[in-house]
Amino acid sequence: MEPGRYRVINVKGGTALDLDINNNSTVHGWAFHGGDNQLWDFEHIGDNIWTICNANTGGYLAIVNGIAGDGVKAVSWADPFEIGVPDTAFHLDLSDHGNSADGTAVQVWNASDGRNQCWVVEEA
């Protein structure tokens, strides 16, 4: 993968990783429409670590209070949040077992084989 602008689609729900334009903080799943709030800039900063920044606001994909745990919501944050790609205990998860409804929360959850934790990253 090269640094650049991408859309991120959940395999099970088919929805895009979307930053709520009403509060510029909540990250949820939403039907893909191509708006900048659904586009993310990936920057490789070394050792399989990337920052993911929203194209609309410049806010970084993060988790509430920076502490991973089952059900902790994904949010947008002013400072970059480093994520390790391989061998993590928690994965980005489309809640409700990959519910395809617009507004379904995106959170972190202990790694599982669930397709609700699988995401396709496509060039925008």
PDB file of C-alpha atoms in Angstrom:
ATOM      1  CA  MET A   1       0.000   0.000   0.000  1.00  0.00           C
ATOM      2  CA  GLU A   2       1.195   3.473  -0.847  1.00  0.00           C
ATOM      3  CA  PRO A   3       0.481   6.644   1.118  1.00  0.00           C
ATOM      4  CA  GLY A   4      -2.475   8.482  -0.374  1.00  0.00           C
ATOM      5  CA  ARG A   5      -6.207   9.099  -0.307  1.00  0.00           C
ATOM      6  CA  TYR A   6      -8.482   6.092   0.153  1.00  0.00           C
ATOM      7  CA  ARG A   7     -12.042   5.037   0.869  1.00  0.00           C
ATOM      8  CA  VAL A   8     -12.467   2.345   3.531  1.00  0.00           C
ATOM      9  CA  ILE A   9     -15.368  -0.109   3.074  1.00  0.00           C
ATOM     10  CA  ASN A  10     -16.523  -2.688   5.619  1.00  0.00           C
ATOM     11  CA  VAL A  11     -16.627  -6.186   4.121  1.00  0.00           C
ATOM     12  CA  LYS A  12     -19.726  -7.383   5.988  1.00  0.00           C
ATOM     13  CA  GLY A  13     -21.872  -4.237   6.069  1.00  0.00           C
ATOM     14  CA  GLY A  14     -20.684  -2.803   2.760  1.00  0.00           C
ATOM     15  CA  THR A  15     -20.686   0.673   4.284  1.00  0.00           C
ATOM     16  CA  ALA A  16     -17.923   3.261   4.167  1.00  0.00           C
ATOM     17  CA  LEU A  17     -15.928   4.587   7.112  1.00  0.00           C
ATOM     18  CA  ASP A  18     -17.668   7.963   7.440  1.00  0.00           C
ATOM     19  CA  LEU A  19     -17.014  11.028   9.597  1.00  0.00           C
ATOM     20  CA  ASP A  20     -20.333  12.529  10.740  1.00  0.00           C
ATOM     21  CA  ILE A  21     -20.503  15.999   9.170  1.00  0.00           C
ATOM     22  CA  ASN A  22     -22.897  17.184  11.883  1.00  0.00           C
ATOM     23  CA  ASN A  23     -20.304  16.986  14.654  1.00  0.00           C
ATOM     24  CA  ASN A  24     -16.997  16.230  12.858  1.00  0.00           C
ATOM     25  CA  SER A  25     -16.174  13.759  15.611  1.00  0.00           C
ATOM     26  CA  THR A  26     -18.301  10.604  15.335  1.00  0.00           C
ATOM     27  CA  VAL A  27     -17.013   7.908  12.989  1.00  0.00           C
ATOM     28  CA  HIS A  28     -19.622   5.451  11.747  1.00  0.00           C
ATOM     29  CA  GLY A  29     -20.596   3.300   8.789  1.00  0.00           C
ATOM     30  CA  TRP A  30     -22.601   4.941   5.994  1.00  0.00           C
ATOM     31  CA  ALA A  31     -23.556   4.078   2.420  1.00  0.00           C
ATOM     32  CA  PHE A  32     -20.720   5.288   0.184  1.00  0.00           C
ATOM     33  CA  HIS A  33     -21.502   8.597  -1.543  1.00  0.00           C
ATOM     34  CA  GLY A  34     -17.977   9.834  -2.266  1.00  0.00           C
ATOM     35  CA  GLY A  35     -18.003  12.921  -0.052  1.00  0.00           C
ATOM     36  CA  ASP A  36     -14.724  14.088   1.466  1.00  0.00           C
ATOM     37  CA  ASN A  37     -16.007  12.974   4.891  1.00  0.00           C
ATOM     38  CA  GLN A  38     -15.701   9.385   3.557  1.00  0.00           C
ATOM     39  CA  LEU A  39     -12.176   9.803   2.199  1.00  0.00           C
ATOM     40  CA  TRP A  40      -9.102   9.206   4.331  1.00  0.00           C
ATOM     41  CA  ASP A  41      -5.456  10.163   3.824  1.00  0.00           C
ATOM     42  CA  PHE A  42      -3.090   7.365   4.851  1.00  0.00           C
ATOM     43  CA  GLU A  43       0.460   8.336   5.798  1.00  0.00           C
ATOM     44  CA  HIS A  44       3.089   5.717   6.556  1.00  0.00           C
ATOM     45  CA  ILE A  45       5.263   6.815   9.461  1.00  0.00           C
ATOM     46  CA  GLY A  46       7.350   3.649   9.852  1.00  0.00           C
ATOM     47  CA  ASP A  47       7.398   0.068  11.155  1.00  0.00           C
ATOM     48  CA  ASN A  48       3.900  -0.814   9.884  1.00  0.00           C
ATOM     49  CA  ILE A  49       2.474   2.277  11.577  1.00  0.00           C
ATOM     50  CA  TRP A  50       0.133   4.634   9.737  1.00  0.00           C
ATOM     51  CA  THR A  51      -1.869   7.744  10.490  1.00  0.00           C
ATOM     52  CA  ILE A  52      -5.324   8.023   8.947  1.00  0.00           C
ATOM     53  CA  CYS A  53      -6.601  11.565   8.452  1.00  0.00           C
ATOM     54  CA  ASN A  54     -10.069  12.603   7.253  1.00  0.00           C
ATOM     55  CA  ALA A  55     -10.000  14.479   3.933  1.00  0.00           C
ATOM     56  CA  ASN A  56     -12.863  16.777   4.961  1.00  0.00           C
ATOM     57  CA  THR A  57     -11.679  17.995   8.363  1.00  0.00           C
ATOM     58  CA  GLY A  58      -8.037  16.987   8.729  1.00  0.00           C
ATOM     59  CA  GLY A  59      -8.958  15.125  11.936  1.00  0.00           C
ATOM     60  CA  TYR A  60      -7.196  11.833  12.602  1.00  0.00           C
ATOM     61  CA  LEU A  61      -8.914   8.485  13.090  1.00  0.00           C
ATOM     62  CA  ALA A  62      -8.537   7.668  16.790  1.00  0.00           C
ATOM     63  CA  ILE A  63     -10.334   6.008  19.686  1.00  0.00           C
ATOM     64  CA  VAL A  64     -11.990   7.739  22.624  1.00  0.00           C
ATOM     65  CA  ASN A  65      -9.334   8.699  25.206  1.00  0.00           C
ATOM     66  CA  GLY A  66      -6.717   6.709  23.251  1.00  0.00           C
ATOM     67  CA  ILE A  67      -7.348   3.543  25.281  1.00  0.00           C
ATOM     68  CA  ALA A  68      -8.374   0.372  23.422  1.00  0.00           C
ATOM     69  CA  GLY A  69     -11.111  -1.836  24.829  1.00  0.00           C
ATOM     70  CA  ASP A  70     -14.146  -3.715  23.589  1.00  0.00           C
ATOM     71  CA  GLY A  71     -16.763  -1.244  22.395  1.00  0.00           C
ATOM     72  CA  VAL A  72     -14.569   1.883  22.520  1.00  0.00           C
ATOM     73  CA  LYS A  73     -15.859   4.187  19.778  1.00  0.00           C
ATOM     74  CA  ALA A  74     -13.775   5.435  16.875  1.00  0.00           C
ATOM     75  CA  VAL A  75     -13.673   9.228  16.646  1.00  0.00           C
ATOM     76  CA  SER A  76     -11.877  12.041  14.851  1.00  0.00           C
ATOM     77  CA  TRP A  77      -9.156  13.766  16.862  1.00  0.00           C
ATOM     78  CA  ALA A  78      -6.937  16.803  16.289  1.00  0.00           C
ATOM     79  CA  ASP A  79      -3.684  14.917  16.877  1.00  0.00           C
ATOM     80  CA  PRO A  80      -2.486  11.884  14.938  1.00  0.00           C
ATOM     81  CA  PHE A  81      -3.173   8.478  16.415  1.00  0.00           C
ATOM     82  CA  GLU A  82      -0.708   5.776  15.451  1.00  0.00           C
ATOM     83  CA  ILE A  83      -2.132   2.401  14.549  1.00  0.00           C
ATOM     84  CA  GLY A  84      -0.137  -0.777  14.164  1.00  0.00           C
ATOM     85  CA  VAL A  85      -1.337  -2.857  11.238  1.00  0.00           C
ATOM     86  CA  PRO A  86      -0.322  -6.455  12.106  1.00  0.00           C
ATOM     87  CA  ASP A  87      -0.640  -8.419  15.347  1.00  0.00           C
ATOM     88  CA  THR A  88      -2.935  -6.087  17.242  1.00  0.00           C
ATOM     89  CA  ALA A  89      -5.221  -7.224  20.043  1.00  0.00           C
ATOM     90  CA  PHE A  90      -8.037  -4.923  18.913  1.00  0.00           C
ATOM     91  CA  HIS A  91      -9.414  -4.355  15.432  1.00  0.00           C
ATOM     92  CA  LEU A  92     -11.593  -1.671  13.930  1.00  0.00           C
ATOM     93  CA  ASP A  93     -15.101  -3.140  14.068  1.00  0.00           C
ATOM     94  CA  LEU A  94     -18.451  -2.209  12.494  1.00  0.00           C
ATOM     95  CA  SER A  95     -20.741  -2.724  15.498  1.00  0.00           C
ATOM     96  CA  ASP A  96     -23.904  -4.819  15.705  1.00  0.00           C
ATOM     97  CA  HIS A  97     -22.070  -7.630  13.907  1.00  0.00           C
ATOM     98  CA  GLY A  98     -21.568  -5.523  10.776  1.00  0.00           C
ATOM     99  CA  ASN A  99     -24.965  -3.850  10.590  1.00  0.00           C
ATOM    100  CA  SER A 100     -25.326  -2.166   7.181  1.00  0.00           C
ATOM    101  CA  ALA A 101     -27.628   0.615   8.450  1.00  0.00           C
ATOM    102  CA  ASP A 102     -26.393   4.185   8.014  1.00  0.00           C
ATOM    103  CA  GLY A 103     -25.015   5.493  11.309  1.00  0.00           C
ATOM    104  CA  THR A 104     -23.847   2.144  12.701  1.00  0.00           C
ATOM    105  CA  ALA A 105     -21.045   2.849  15.178  1.00  0.00           C
ATOM    106  CA  VAL A 106     -17.446   2.031  14.349  1.00  0.00           C
ATOM    107  CA  GLN A 107     -15.519   0.866  17.400  1.00  0.00           C
ATOM    108  CA  VAL A 108     -12.591  -1.302  18.392  1.00  0.00           C
ATOM    109  CA  TRP A 109     -13.109  -4.857  19.596  1.00  0.00           C
ATOM    110  CA  ASN A 110     -10.939  -7.846  20.420  1.00  0.00           C
ATOM    111  CA  ALA A 111      -9.732  -9.445  17.217  1.00  0.00           C
ATOM    112  CA  SER A 112     -12.069 -12.075  15.799  1.00  0.00           C
ATOM    113  CA  ASP A 113     -12.670 -13.867  12.525  1.00  0.00           C
ATOM    114  CA  GLY A 114     -15.774 -11.736  11.947  1.00  0.00           C
ATOM    115  CA  ARG A 115     -16.127 -10.028   8.581  1.00  0.00           C
ATOM    116  CA  ASN A 116     -17.373  -6.965  10.466  1.00  0.00           C
ATOM    117  CA  GLN A 117     -13.679  -6.450  11.354  1.00  0.00           C
ATOM    118  CA  CYS A 118     -12.546  -6.730   7.728  1.00  0.00           C
ATOM    119  CA  TRP A 119     -12.142  -3.562   5.690  1.00  0.00           C
ATOM    120  CA  VAL A 120     -11.313  -2.989   2.033  1.00  0.00           C
ATOM    121  CA  VAL A 121      -9.060   0.009   1.449  1.00  0.00           C
ATOM    122  CA  GLU A 122      -9.477   1.355  -2.106  1.00  0.00           C
ATOM    123  CA  GLU A 123      -7.815   4.277  -3.838  1.00  0.00           C
ATOM    124  CA  ALA A 124     -10.162   7.243  -4.027  1.00  0.00           C
TER     125      ALA A 124
END
